[in-house]
Coordinates of C-alpha atoms in Angstrom, one line a residue:
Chain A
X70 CA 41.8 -5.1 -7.2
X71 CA 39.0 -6.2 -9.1
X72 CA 38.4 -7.7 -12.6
X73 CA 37.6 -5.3 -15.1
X74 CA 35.0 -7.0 -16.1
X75 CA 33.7 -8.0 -12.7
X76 CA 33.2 -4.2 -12.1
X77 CA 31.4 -3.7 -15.5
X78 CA 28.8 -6.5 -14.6
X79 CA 28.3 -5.1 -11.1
X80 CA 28.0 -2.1 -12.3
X81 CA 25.4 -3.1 -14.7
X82 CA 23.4 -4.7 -12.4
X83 CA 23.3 -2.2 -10.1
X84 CA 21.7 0.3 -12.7
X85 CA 19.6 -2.6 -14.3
X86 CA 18.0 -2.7 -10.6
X87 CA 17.3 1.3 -10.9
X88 CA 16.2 1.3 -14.3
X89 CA 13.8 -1.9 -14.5
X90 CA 12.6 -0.3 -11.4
X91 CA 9.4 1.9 -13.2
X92 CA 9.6 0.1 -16.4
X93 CA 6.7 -3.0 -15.2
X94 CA 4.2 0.0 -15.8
X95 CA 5.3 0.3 -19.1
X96 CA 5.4 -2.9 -20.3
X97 CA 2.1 -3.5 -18.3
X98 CA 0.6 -0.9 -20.4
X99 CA 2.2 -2.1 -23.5
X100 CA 0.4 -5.2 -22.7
X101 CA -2.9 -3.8 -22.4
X102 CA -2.6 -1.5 -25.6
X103 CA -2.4 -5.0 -27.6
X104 CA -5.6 -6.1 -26.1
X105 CA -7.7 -7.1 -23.4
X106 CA -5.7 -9.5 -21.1
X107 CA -6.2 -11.4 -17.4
X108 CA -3.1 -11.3 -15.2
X109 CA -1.5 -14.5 -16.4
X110 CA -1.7 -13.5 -19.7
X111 CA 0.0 -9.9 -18.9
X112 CA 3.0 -11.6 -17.2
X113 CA 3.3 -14.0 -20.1
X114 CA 3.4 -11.1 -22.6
X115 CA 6.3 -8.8 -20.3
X116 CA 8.6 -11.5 -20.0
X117 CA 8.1 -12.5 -23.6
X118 CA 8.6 -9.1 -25.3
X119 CA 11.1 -8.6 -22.7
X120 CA 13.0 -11.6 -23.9
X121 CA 12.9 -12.3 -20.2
X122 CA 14.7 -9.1 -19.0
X123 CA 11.3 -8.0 -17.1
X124 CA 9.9 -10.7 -15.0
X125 CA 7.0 -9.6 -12.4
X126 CA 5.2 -11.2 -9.5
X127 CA 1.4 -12.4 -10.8
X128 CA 1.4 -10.6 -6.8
X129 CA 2.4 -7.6 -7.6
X130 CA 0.9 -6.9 -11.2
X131 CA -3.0 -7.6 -8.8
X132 CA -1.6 -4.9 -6.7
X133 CA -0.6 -3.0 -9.7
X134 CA -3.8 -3.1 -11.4
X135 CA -6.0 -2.6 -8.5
X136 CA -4.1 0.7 -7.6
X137 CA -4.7 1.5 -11.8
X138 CA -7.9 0.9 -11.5
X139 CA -8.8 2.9 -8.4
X140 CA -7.3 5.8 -10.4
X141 CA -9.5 5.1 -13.2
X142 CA -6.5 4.2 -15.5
X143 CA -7.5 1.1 -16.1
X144 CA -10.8 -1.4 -15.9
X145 CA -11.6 -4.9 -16.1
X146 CA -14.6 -6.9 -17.6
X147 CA -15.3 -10.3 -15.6
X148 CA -15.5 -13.4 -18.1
X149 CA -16.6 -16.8 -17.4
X150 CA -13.9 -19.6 -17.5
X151 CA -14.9 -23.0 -17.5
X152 CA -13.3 -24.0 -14.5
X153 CA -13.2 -21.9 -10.7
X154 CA -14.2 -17.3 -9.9
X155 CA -15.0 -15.5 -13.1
X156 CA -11.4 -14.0 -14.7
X157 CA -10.7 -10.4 -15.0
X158 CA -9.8 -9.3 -17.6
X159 CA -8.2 -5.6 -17.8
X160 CA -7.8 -3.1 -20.3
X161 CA -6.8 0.5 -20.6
X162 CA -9.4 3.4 -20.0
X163 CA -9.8 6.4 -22.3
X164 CA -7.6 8.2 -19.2
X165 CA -4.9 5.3 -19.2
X166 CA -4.5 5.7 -22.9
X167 CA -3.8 8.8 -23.0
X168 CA -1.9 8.9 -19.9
X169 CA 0.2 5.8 -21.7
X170 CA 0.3 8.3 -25.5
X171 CA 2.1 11.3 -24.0
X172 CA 4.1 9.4 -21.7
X173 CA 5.4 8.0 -25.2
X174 CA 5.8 10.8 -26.8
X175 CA 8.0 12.7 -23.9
X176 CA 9.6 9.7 -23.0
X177 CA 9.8 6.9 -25.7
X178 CA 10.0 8.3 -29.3
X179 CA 12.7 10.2 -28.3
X180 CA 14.8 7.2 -28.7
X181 CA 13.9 6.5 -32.2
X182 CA 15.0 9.9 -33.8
X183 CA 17.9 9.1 -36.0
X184 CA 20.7 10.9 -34.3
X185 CA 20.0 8.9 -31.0
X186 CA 19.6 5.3 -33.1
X187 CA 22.9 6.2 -34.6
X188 CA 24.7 7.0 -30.7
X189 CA 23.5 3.8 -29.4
X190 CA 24.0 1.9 -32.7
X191 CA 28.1 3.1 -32.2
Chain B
X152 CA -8.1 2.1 -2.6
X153 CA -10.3 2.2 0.7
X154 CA -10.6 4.4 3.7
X155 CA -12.5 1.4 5.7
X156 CA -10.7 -1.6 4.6
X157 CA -10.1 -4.8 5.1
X158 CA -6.8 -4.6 7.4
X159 CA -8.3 -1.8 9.2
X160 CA -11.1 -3.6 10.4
X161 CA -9.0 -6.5 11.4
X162 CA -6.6 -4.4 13.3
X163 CA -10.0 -2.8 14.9
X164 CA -11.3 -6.2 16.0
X165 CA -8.1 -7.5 17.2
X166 CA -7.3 -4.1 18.9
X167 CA -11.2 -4.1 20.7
X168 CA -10.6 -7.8 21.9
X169 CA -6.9 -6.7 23.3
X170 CA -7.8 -3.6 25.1
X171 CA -11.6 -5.2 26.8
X172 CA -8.7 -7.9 27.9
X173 CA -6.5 -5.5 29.1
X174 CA -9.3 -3.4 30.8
X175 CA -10.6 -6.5 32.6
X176 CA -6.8 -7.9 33.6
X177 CA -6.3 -3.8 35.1
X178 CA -9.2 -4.3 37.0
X179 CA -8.4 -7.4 38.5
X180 CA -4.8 -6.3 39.4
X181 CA -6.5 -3.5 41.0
X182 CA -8.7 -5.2 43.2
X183 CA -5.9 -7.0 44.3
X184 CA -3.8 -4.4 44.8
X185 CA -1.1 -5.4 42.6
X186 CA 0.8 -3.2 41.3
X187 CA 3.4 -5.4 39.9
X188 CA 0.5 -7.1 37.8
X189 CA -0.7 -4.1 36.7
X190 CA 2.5 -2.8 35.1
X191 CA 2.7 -6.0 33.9
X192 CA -0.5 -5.8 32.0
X193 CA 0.2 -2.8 30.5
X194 CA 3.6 -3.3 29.4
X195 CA 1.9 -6.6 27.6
X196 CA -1.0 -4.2 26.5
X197 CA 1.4 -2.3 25.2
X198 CA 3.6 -4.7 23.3
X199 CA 0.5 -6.3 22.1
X200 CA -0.6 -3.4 20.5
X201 CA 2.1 -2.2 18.9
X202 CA 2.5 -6.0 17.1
X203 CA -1.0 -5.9 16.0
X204 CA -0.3 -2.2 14.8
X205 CA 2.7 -2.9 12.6
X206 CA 1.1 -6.6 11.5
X207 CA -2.4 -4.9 10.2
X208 CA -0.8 -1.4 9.1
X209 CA 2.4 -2.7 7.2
X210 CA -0.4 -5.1 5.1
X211 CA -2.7 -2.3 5.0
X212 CA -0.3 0.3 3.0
X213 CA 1.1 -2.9 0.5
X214 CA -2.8 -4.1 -0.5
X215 CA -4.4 -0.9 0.2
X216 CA -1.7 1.9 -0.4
X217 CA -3.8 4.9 1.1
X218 CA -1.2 7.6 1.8
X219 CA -2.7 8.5 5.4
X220 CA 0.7 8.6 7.1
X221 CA -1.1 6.2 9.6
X222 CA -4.1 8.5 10.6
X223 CA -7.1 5.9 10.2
X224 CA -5.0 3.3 12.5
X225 CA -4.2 5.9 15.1
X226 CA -8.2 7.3 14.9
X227 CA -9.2 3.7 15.4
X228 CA -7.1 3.1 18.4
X229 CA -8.4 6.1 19.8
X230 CA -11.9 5.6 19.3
X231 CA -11.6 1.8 20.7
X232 CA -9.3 2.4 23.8
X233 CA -11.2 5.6 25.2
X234 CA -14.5 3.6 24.1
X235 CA -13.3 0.7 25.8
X236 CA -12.2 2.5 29.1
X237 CA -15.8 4.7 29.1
X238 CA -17.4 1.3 28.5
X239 CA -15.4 -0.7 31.3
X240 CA -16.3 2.5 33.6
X241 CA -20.0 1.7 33.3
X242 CA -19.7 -1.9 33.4
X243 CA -18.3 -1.6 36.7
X244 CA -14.3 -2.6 36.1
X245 CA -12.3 -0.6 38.1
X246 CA -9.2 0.8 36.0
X247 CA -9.2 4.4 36.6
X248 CA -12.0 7.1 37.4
X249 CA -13.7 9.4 34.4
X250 CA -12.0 12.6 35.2
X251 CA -8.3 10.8 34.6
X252 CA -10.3 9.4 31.3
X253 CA -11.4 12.5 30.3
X254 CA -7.5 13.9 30.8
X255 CA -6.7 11.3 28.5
X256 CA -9.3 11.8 25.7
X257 CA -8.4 15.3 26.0
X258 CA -4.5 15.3 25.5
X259 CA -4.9 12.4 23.0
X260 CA -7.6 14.0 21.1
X261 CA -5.2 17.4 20.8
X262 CA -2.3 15.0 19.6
X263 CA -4.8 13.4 17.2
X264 CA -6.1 16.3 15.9
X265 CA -2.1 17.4 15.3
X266 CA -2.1 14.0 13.1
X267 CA -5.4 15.1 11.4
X268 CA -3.7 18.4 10.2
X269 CA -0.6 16.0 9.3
X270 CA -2.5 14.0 7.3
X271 CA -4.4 16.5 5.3
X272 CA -1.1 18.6 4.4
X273 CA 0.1 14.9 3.1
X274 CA -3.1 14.5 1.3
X275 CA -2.4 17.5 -0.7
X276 CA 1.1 15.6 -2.1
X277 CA -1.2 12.6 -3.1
X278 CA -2.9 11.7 -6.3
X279 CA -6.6 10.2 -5.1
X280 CA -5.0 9.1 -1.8
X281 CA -1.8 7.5 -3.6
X282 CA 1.4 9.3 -2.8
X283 CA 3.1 10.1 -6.4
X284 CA 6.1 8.5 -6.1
X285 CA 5.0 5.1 -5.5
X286 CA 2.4 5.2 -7.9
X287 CA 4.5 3.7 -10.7
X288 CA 6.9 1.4 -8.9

C-alpha cells in the first residue's frame, strides 16, 4: 500500500495538471492589464507572479496571442528594437477587457468574499 | 486564423507534385501492361498522401486552429487529383478514360459535398472558426 503522503502529492499533481490547465489565459491577461508587453516580457511576468507555479512555452503564448488577436481580444503595436524584426508588443482590446472584467467578476472575486477567505484560511 | 494558409498551400503543392508523379508512373505501368507496377504505384500514391495529409493538416490545426473538421484539406485534394487526372487526360497520359473520371468526380463530389454540410453544422459550434473549447487552453 502506498504512503499517505505519496498519494496526497499524486493526487495533487494530478489536479494541478487540470486546474493550471485554463489558467495561462488568465495570467496572460493579467499580464496585459498591467501594460503593454512583447512575449518575453509576458512569460517573465506569469512565472514571476506565479512564483513559478505557471510556466509557459514563448511557443505557445505566439499561438495564444495570434488566436486572441484573430478574435479581436487582443492587438499588438510593432516597436523598433535596436537589434533584429520590429517587436510586438500586445495589449488588451476594449473587447478583451471586458471579456477579462466579467470573467473576474463571475469567477475571481468570488474568492475574496470573507466567508470563503475564512474556509481556505482554516 | 486563415482559410488559405500557409500549411494548406504547402500540403497543395506537395499533393500537385505527388499526384502529376503518380499520374505519369500509372501511365507508364500502363503502357507496359503492368499491373503489378500499377498497384504498386497506387498503394505508394496512397501512402504518400496520407503522410503529407497528416504532416501539413496536424501543423495546420496547432498554428492555424480553423475548426473545419478537415474540409479545406479534403476540397484541396479534390480539386488537385480530379484536376490532375483531367489534365493528364489531355496531355496524353494514359491512366484511365473520362467517363471512369467523371464517375469519380461524381461520387467524390457527393461525399464532399456530405463534408461541406459537416462542416457548416460544426461551424455553427465555433466562435469565428475557433471551436469553444480549445479557445482558452
Amino acid at each position: 500500500m502506498k504512503d499517505k503522503n505519496l498519494v496526497i502529492e499524486e493526487l495533487l499533481n494530478a489536479w494541478e495538471e487540470t486546474y493550471k490547465k485554463g489558467q495561462l489565459t488568465l495570467w496572460v491577461f493579467l499580464a496585459l492589464k498591467e501594460e503593454r508587453k512583447c512575449v518575453e516580457e509576458i512569460k517573465e511576468f506569469v512565472e514571476r507572479m506565479s512564483e513559478g507555479t505557471m510556466s509557459c512555452e514563448e511557443q505557445s503564448l505566439y499561438r495564444n496571442l495570434r488566436k486572441f488577436q484573430h478574435l479581436e481580444i487582443v492587438a499588438y503595436e510593432s516597436k523598433k528594437v535596436s537589434k533584429g524584426p520590429d517587436r510586438k508588443y500586445y495589449y488588451l482590446t476594449e473587447t478583451g477587457k471586458e471579456l477579462f472584467k466579467r470573467f473576474v467578476e463571475r469567477n475571481i472575486l468570488i474568492f475574496t468574499k470573507e466567508s470563503i477567505i475564512n474556509l481556505l484560511n482554516h | 486564423m486563415k482559410a488559405l494558409s500557409l500549411r494548406l498551400g504547402q500540403f497543395a503543392v506537395c499533393a500537385l507534385l505527388v499526384t502529376a508523379m503518380f499520374r505519369y508512373a500509372l501511365n507508364l505501368c500502363i503502357g507496359k501492361d503492368s499491373m503489378l507496377a500499377a498497384v504498386s504505384c497506387s498503394v505508394v500514391y496512397f501512402c504518400l498522401m496520407y503522410y503529407i495529409g497528416y504532416h501539413f493538416g496536424e501543423k495546420d490545426a496547432v498554428e492555424n486552429g480553423y475548426h473545419d473538421i478537415g474540409f479545406r484539406f479534403h476540397l484541396a485534394t479534390y480539386v488537385i487529383c480530379i484536376g490532375v487526372g483531367i489534365g493528364a487526360h489531355y496531355i496524353g497520359w494514359y491512366t484511365e478514360p473520362l467517363k471512369a473520371m467523371a464517375i469519380t468526380a461524381i461520387s467524390w463530389g457527393i461525399g464532399l459535398l456530405i463534408h461541406f454540410i459537416f462542416f457548416l453544422f460544426a461551424q455553427k459550434s465555433t466562435i469565428k472558426g475557433y471551436a469553444r473549447e480549445e479557445i482558452f487552453q
